[in-house]
mmCIF file of C-alpha atoms in Angstrom:
data_model
loop_
_atom_site.group_PDB
_atom_site.id
_atom_site.type_symbol
_atom_site.label_atom_id
_atom_site.label_comp_id
_atom_site.label_asym_id
_atom_site.label_seq_id
_atom_site.Cartn_x
_atom_site.Cartn_y
_atom_site.Cartn_z
ATOM 1 C CA MET A 1 100.169 119.652 91.072
ATOM 2 C CA ALA A 2 102.116 116.826 92.689
ATOM 3 C CA ASN A 3 105.668 116.734 94.021
ATOM 4 C CA LEU A 4 107.594 113.986 92.222
ATOM 5 C CA LEU A 5 111.097 112.578 92.648
ATOM 6 C CA VAL A 6 112.914 111.027 89.682
ATOM 7 C CA ILE A 7 115.960 108.918 90.589
ATOM 8 C CA GLU A 8 117.675 108.271 87.266
ATOM 9 C CA ASP A 9 121.374 108.451 86.339
ATOM 10 C CA ASN A 10 120.807 109.221 82.650
ATOM 11 C CA PRO A 11 120.616 113.045 82.225
ATOM 12 C CA ASP A 12 118.772 112.716 78.907
ATOM 13 C CA ILE A 13 116.031 110.616 80.495
ATOM 14 C CA GLN A 14 115.863 113.095 83.383
ATOM 15 C CA VAL A 15 115.215 115.936 80.909
ATOM 16 C CA LEU A 16 112.607 113.838 79.088
ATOM 17 C CA LEU A 17 110.770 112.920 82.282
ATOM 18 C CA LYS A 18 110.765 116.473 83.594
ATOM 19 C CA ASP A 19 109.180 117.622 80.347
ATOM 20 C CA VAL A 20 106.688 114.739 80.181
ATOM 21 C CA LEU A 21 105.578 115.117 83.801
ATOM 22 C CA ALA A 22 104.918 118.875 83.629
ATOM 23 C CA PRO A 23 103.156 120.669 85.267
ATOM 24 C CA HIS A 24 104.051 118.483 88.273
ATOM 25 C CA GLU A 25 107.052 119.655 90.272
ATOM 26 C CA VAL A 26 109.940 117.279 89.553
ATOM 27 C CA THR A 27 113.020 116.871 91.758
ATOM 28 C CA GLU A 28 115.984 115.154 90.108
ATOM 29 C CA ALA A 29 118.457 112.733 91.686
ATOM 30 C CA LEU A 30 121.240 111.150 89.637
ATOM 31 C CA ASP A 31 122.077 108.306 92.024
ATOM 32 C CA GLY A 32 120.658 106.327 94.923
ATOM 33 C CA VAL A 33 122.395 108.302 97.678
ATOM 34 C CA ALA A 34 121.033 111.612 96.344
ATOM 35 C CA GLY A 35 117.616 110.034 95.977
ATOM 36 C CA LEU A 36 117.510 108.792 99.568
ATOM 37 C CA ASN A 37 118.706 112.172 100.858
ATOM 38 C CA ALA A 38 115.931 113.878 98.911
ATOM 39 C CA ILE A 39 113.321 111.522 100.365
ATOM 40 C CA ARG A 40 114.573 112.119 103.906
ATOM 41 C CA HIS A 41 114.216 115.895 103.573
ATOM 42 C CA ASN A 42 111.104 116.221 101.417
ATOM 43 C CA ASP A 43 107.530 114.986 101.263
ATOM 44 C CA PHE A 44 107.038 113.470 97.810
ATOM 45 C CA ASP A 45 103.781 112.262 96.307
ATOM 46 C CA LEU A 46 105.482 109.714 94.048
ATOM 47 C CA VAL A 47 108.943 108.366 93.210
ATOM 48 C CA ILE A 48 110.103 107.178 89.791
ATOM 49 C CA LEU A 49 113.069 104.906 90.390
ATOM 50 C CA ASP A 50 115.593 103.496 87.916
ATOM 51 C CA LEU A 51 117.004 100.133 88.977
ATOM 52 C CA MET A 52 120.426 100.375 87.356
ATOM 53 C CA LEU A 53 121.943 103.157 89.458
ATOM 54 C CA PRO A 54 125.630 103.716 90.231
ATOM 55 C CA GLY A 55 126.661 102.971 93.807
ATOM 56 C CA VAL A 56 123.470 102.306 95.748
ATOM 57 C CA THR A 57 121.221 100.234 93.477
ATOM 58 C CA GLY A 58 117.549 100.868 92.837
ATOM 59 C CA GLN A 59 116.688 97.690 94.736
ATOM 60 C CA SER A 60 118.536 99.004 97.806
ATOM 61 C CA VAL A 61 116.819 102.378 97.501
ATOM 62 C CA LEU A 62 113.409 100.703 97.363
ATOM 63 C CA LYS A 63 114.188 98.529 100.393
ATOM 64 C CA THR A 64 115.326 101.556 102.421
ATOM 65 C CA VAL A 65 112.315 103.654 101.417
ATOM 66 C CA ARG A 66 109.864 100.926 102.409
ATOM 67 C CA GLN A 67 111.312 100.807 105.916
ATOM 68 C CA HIS A 68 109.753 104.166 106.734
ATOM 69 C CA SER A 69 107.525 105.327 103.878
ATOM 70 C CA GLN A 70 104.639 104.109 101.731
ATOM 71 C CA VAL A 71 105.119 106.735 99.017
ATOM 72 C CA PRO A 72 104.111 105.223 95.637
ATOM 73 C CA VAL A 73 107.143 103.982 93.678
ATOM 74 C CA ILE A 74 107.168 103.284 89.938
ATOM 75 C CA VAL A 75 110.267 101.368 88.873
ATOM 76 C CA LEU A 76 111.956 101.799 85.499
ATOM 77 C CA THR A 77 113.894 98.722 84.444
ATOM 78 C CA ALA A 78 115.387 97.024 81.412
ATOM 79 C CA ILE A 79 114.771 93.673 83.112
ATOM 80 C CA GLN A 80 111.871 91.662 81.704
ATOM 81 C CA ASP A 81 112.504 88.455 83.622
ATOM 82 C CA LYS A 82 109.312 87.412 85.434
ATOM 83 C CA ASP A 83 111.055 86.358 88.650
ATOM 84 C CA SER A 84 112.790 89.737 88.891
ATOM 85 C CA VAL A 85 109.480 91.536 88.409
ATOM 86 C CA VAL A 86 107.925 89.403 91.151
ATOM 87 C CA GLN A 87 110.753 90.363 93.492
ATOM 88 C CA LEU A 88 110.242 94.058 92.708
ATOM 89 C CA LEU A 89 106.543 93.947 93.507
ATOM 90 C CA SER A 90 107.144 91.881 96.624
ATOM 91 C CA ALA A 91 109.747 94.398 97.780
ATOM 92 C CA GLY A 92 107.178 97.173 97.657
ATOM 93 C CA ALA A 93 107.171 98.649 94.157
ATOM 94 C CA ASN A 94 103.680 99.850 93.235
ATOM 95 C CA ASP A 95 104.219 99.550 89.484
ATOM 96 C CA TYR A 96 106.966 99.167 86.880
ATOM 97 C CA LEU A 97 107.773 99.982 83.273
ATOM 98 C CA THR A 98 110.393 98.307 81.108
ATOM 99 C CA LYS A 99 112.800 100.417 79.081
ATOM 100 C CA PRO A 100 112.356 101.736 76.480
ATOM 101 C CA PHE A 101 108.980 102.947 77.752
ATOM 102 C CA ASP A 102 106.133 104.817 76.113
ATOM 103 C CA VAL A 103 105.822 108.315 77.615
ATOM 104 C CA GLU A 104 102.021 108.312 77.401
ATOM 105 C CA GLU A 105 101.887 105.021 79.277
ATOM 106 C CA LEU A 106 104.192 106.465 81.923
ATOM 107 C CA LYS A 107 101.961 109.519 82.306
ATOM 108 C CA ALA A 108 98.919 107.266 82.673
ATOM 109 C CA ARG A 109 100.567 105.091 85.314
ATOM 110 C CA VAL A 110 101.744 108.148 87.244
ATOM 111 C CA GLY A 111 98.185 109.472 87.169
ATOM 112 C CA VAL A 112 96.807 106.200 88.537
ATOM 113 C CA GLN A 113 99.282 106.095 91.412
ATOM 114 C CA LEU A 114 98.700 109.747 92.334
ATOM 115 C CA ARG A 115 94.944 109.259 92.279
ATOM 116 C CA ASP A 116 95.103 106.139 94.445
ATOM 117 C CA HIS A 117 97.536 107.766 96.874
ATOM 118 C CA GLU A 118 95.310 110.825 97.203
ATOM 119 C CA SER A 119 92.218 108.700 97.733
ATOM 120 C CA ILE A 120 93.671 107.010 100.821
ATOM 121 C CA GLY A 121 95.206 110.308 101.938
ATOM 122 C CA GLY A 122 96.430 109.059 105.285
ATOM 123 C CA GLY A 123 92.973 109.523 106.825
ATOM 124 C CA ALA A 124 91.297 107.219 109.263
ATOM 125 C CA GLU A 125 88.691 106.044 106.748
ATOM 126 C CA LEU A 126 89.537 103.906 103.729
ATOM 127 C CA ARG A 127 87.024 103.238 100.953
ATOM 128 C CA GLN A 128 86.923 100.855 98.014
ATOM 129 C CA GLY A 129 83.508 100.828 96.410
ATOM 130 C CA GLN A 130 80.996 99.864 99.095
ATOM 131 C CA LEU A 131 83.735 98.573 101.373
ATOM 132 C CA VAL A 132 84.600 101.029 104.156
ATOM 133 C CA LEU A 133 87.270 100.566 106.824
ATOM 134 C CA ASN A 134 87.707 103.025 109.695
ATOM 135 C CA GLN A 135 91.152 102.719 111.263
ATOM 136 C CA ALA A 136 90.273 104.938 114.229
ATOM 137 C CA THR A 137 87.188 103.009 115.345
ATOM 138 C CA HIS A 138 88.265 99.565 114.083
ATOM 139 C CA GLU A 139 84.995 99.246 112.152
ATOM 140 C CA VAL A 140 84.394 97.681 108.745
ATOM 141 C CA THR A 141 81.193 97.887 106.721
ATOM 142 C CA LEU A 142 80.260 96.509 103.314
ATOM 143 C CA ALA A 143 77.190 97.959 101.603
ATOM 144 C CA GLY A 144 76.283 99.404 104.999
ATOM 145 C CA ALA A 145 76.419 96.055 106.811
ATOM 146 C CA PRO A 146 78.948 95.776 109.666
ATOM 147 C CA ILE A 147 81.650 93.101 109.508
ATOM 148 C CA GLU A 148 83.336 91.953 112.703
ATOM 149 C CA LEU A 149 87.047 91.338 112.166
ATOM 150 C CA PRO A 150 89.672 90.279 114.701
ATOM 151 C CA LYS A 151 92.886 92.283 114.894
ATOM 152 C CA LYS A 152 94.965 90.367 112.313
ATOM 153 C CA GLU A 153 92.214 90.147 109.689
ATOM 154 C CA PHE A 154 91.508 93.862 110.135
ATOM 155 C CA ALA A 155 95.220 94.660 109.706
ATOM 156 C CA VAL A 156 95.489 92.560 106.525
ATOM 157 C CA LEU A 157 92.429 94.247 105.006
ATOM 158 C CA ALA A 158 93.711 97.719 105.968
ATOM 159 C CA MET A 159 97.076 96.967 104.356
ATOM 160 C CA LEU A 160 95.403 95.921 101.097
ATOM 161 C CA MET A 161 93.044 98.925 101.102
ATOM 162 C CA GLN A 162 95.887 101.370 101.722
ATOM 163 C CA HIS A 163 97.569 100.147 98.513
ATOM 164 C CA PRO A 164 94.744 98.968 96.231
ATOM 165 C CA GLN A 165 96.908 98.635 93.108
ATOM 166 C CA GLN A 166 99.818 96.856 94.767
ATOM 167 C CA VAL A 167 100.336 93.103 94.700
ATOM 168 C CA PHE A 168 101.686 91.772 98.002
ATOM 169 C CA SER A 169 103.467 88.464 98.421
ATOM 170 C CA LYS A 170 102.227 86.361 101.302
ATOM 171 C CA LYS A 171 105.652 86.673 102.868
ATOM 172 C CA SER A 172 105.514 90.477 102.868
ATOM 173 C CA ILE A 173 101.986 90.500 104.317
ATOM 174 C CA TYR A 174 102.843 88.096 107.095
ATOM 175 C CA GLU A 175 106.086 89.797 108.093
ATOM 176 C CA ARG A 176 104.463 93.259 108.165
ATOM 177 C CA ILE A 177 101.370 92.197 110.131
ATOM 178 C CA TRP A 178 102.809 89.525 112.419
ATOM 179 C CA GLN A 179 106.214 91.225 112.759
ATOM 180 C CA GLU A 180 108.112 87.943 112.611
ATOM 181 C CA PRO A 181 109.882 85.834 109.940
ATOM 182 C CA TYR A 182 107.564 84.095 107.463
ATOM 183 C CA LEU A 183 109.273 80.670 107.540
ATOM 184 C CA ASP A 184 106.469 78.041 107.688
ATOM 185 C CA ALA A 185 103.623 80.477 108.381
ATOM 186 C CA GLU A 186 101.816 80.127 105.037
ATOM 187 C CA ASN A 187 99.003 78.078 106.556
ATOM 188 C CA THR A 188 98.425 80.674 109.285
ATOM 189 C CA LEU A 189 98.058 83.455 106.717
ATOM 190 C CA ASN A 190 95.914 81.315 104.414
ATOM 191 C CA VAL A 191 93.463 80.679 107.264
ATOM 192 C CA HIS A 192 93.155 84.400 107.993
ATOM 193 C CA LEU A 193 92.694 85.207 104.293
ATOM 194 C CA SER A 194 90.054 82.499 103.966
ATOM 195 C CA HIS A 195 88.110 83.851 106.948
ATOM 196 C CA LEU A 196 88.372 87.385 105.603
ATOM 197 C CA ARG A 197 87.149 86.391 102.142
ATOM 198 C CA THR A 198 84.253 84.413 103.652
ATOM 199 C CA LYS A 199 83.079 87.394 105.715
ATOM 200 C CA LEU A 200 83.260 89.762 102.747
ATOM 201 C CA ASN A 201 81.443 87.295 100.493
ATOM 202 C CA ALA A 202 78.727 86.826 103.115
ATOM 203 C CA CYS A 203 77.859 90.534 102.765
ATOM 204 C CA ASN A 204 78.233 90.714 98.983
ATOM 205 C CA ASN A 205 78.585 87.472 97.095
ATOM 206 C CA ASP A 206 78.514 89.250 93.736
ATOM 207 C CA THR A 207 81.909 90.919 94.142
ATOM 208 C CA THR A 208 85.326 89.429 94.871
ATOM 209 C CA TYR A 209 87.378 91.912 96.870
ATOM 210 C CA ILE A 210 90.593 89.969 97.470
ATOM 211 C CA VAL A 211 92.110 88.331 94.399
ATOM 212 C CA SER A 212 95.160 86.157 93.862
ATOM 213 C CA VAL A 213 97.744 87.099 91.223
ATOM 214 C CA TRP A 214 99.294 83.855 90.087
ATOM 215 C CA GLY A 215 102.941 83.509 90.975
ATOM 216 C CA ILE A 216 103.096 86.853 92.797
ATOM 217 C CA GLY A 217 100.624 87.220 95.674
ATOM 218 C CA ILE A 218 97.337 88.936 96.429
ATOM 219 C CA ARG A 219 95.810 92.367 96.026
ATOM 220 C CA LEU A 220 92.555 94.198 96.467
ATOM 221 C CA LYS A 221 90.353 94.046 93.363
#
């Protein structure tokens, strides 16, 4: 049983979600301030976040959460504009559903996020198929073969493996790993991604591990 937080200002939807998500433990927050307070004082396995909140918006909540936590966040939104969706994913949302949503689809997406979050579990070792990354020893192997990665390439791969379902914009990757504004750094990141892809392909040319999502960014396949 997981510990979930639902930040939603509509009481009827809160009741629906609590029923749908049983037997998981569901904490309710009716606005962004209450949601952020709950996150500060509890350890949640997943957050379901409505964008259209009174006071502190869902976008602001997501931005604040991502400053100190990588808890999976599924966004509920009435917005279907592609650019807005891109901004959500770039800001750190793991997934989204547009309202009105299908409850079975929501349950399925919650299950995926909980499974992925549990699989990375905060441990030193990350696994995706035959790809293994050990954060403690700074070692990477693919199908048992070692891959030598410099610090930045290792950090990029670790970031993608920690969130295998999330699409990251190049800007978000660069600013997290290099800890400086993106500005004109696209070529720098592209070079590192190219080297990383080449090394992975050299060990297993049959599988593509890092894929581009057109118009959004990259993710781990």
